């Protein structure tokens, strides 16, 4: 099962630039509003998840417990909205590769901290030398993507 998870993670990564480009085109179609393009994107995603929930027979009654959630439990949607809005806004301004290099760098740095300290109930994973080297290589990659043309 683990190799399938790896493939799913790769597929998600492959879709992110496509999502940015599609949402950018949607933005132009609906009058240039990044906010409304992100809204439509989330609305379609919400409908898709509802259909999947019905077909996979999810227990909708579990949603009755939502009133017991702390405020921060609900911030994932805000973070997702920031991601969709931000990528729709930034892709045409920075270029997809620069934007995603910076996003990936931020993800790697935050992920190292989440793994190291086990924040929000995640399992603790030590930051090994190979992981640090990998993070440094990502950072070097971000610098090359952003400033490599100036080195010529």
mmCIF file of C-alpha atoms in Angstrom, residues 101 129 134 147:
data_model
loop_
_atom_site.group_PDB
_atom_site.id
_atom_site.type_symbol
_atom_site.label_atom_id
_atom_site.label_comp_id
_atom_site.label_asym_id
_atom_site.label_seq_id
_atom_site.Cartn_x
_atom_site.Cartn_y
_atom_site.Cartn_z
ATOM 1 C CA UNK A 101 9.680 26.310 -5.633
ATOM 2 C CA UNK A 129 21.540 14.380 8.466
ATOM 3 C CA UNK A 134 17.741 17.229 1.401
ATOM 4 C CA UNK A 147 18.174 33.812 -9.140
#
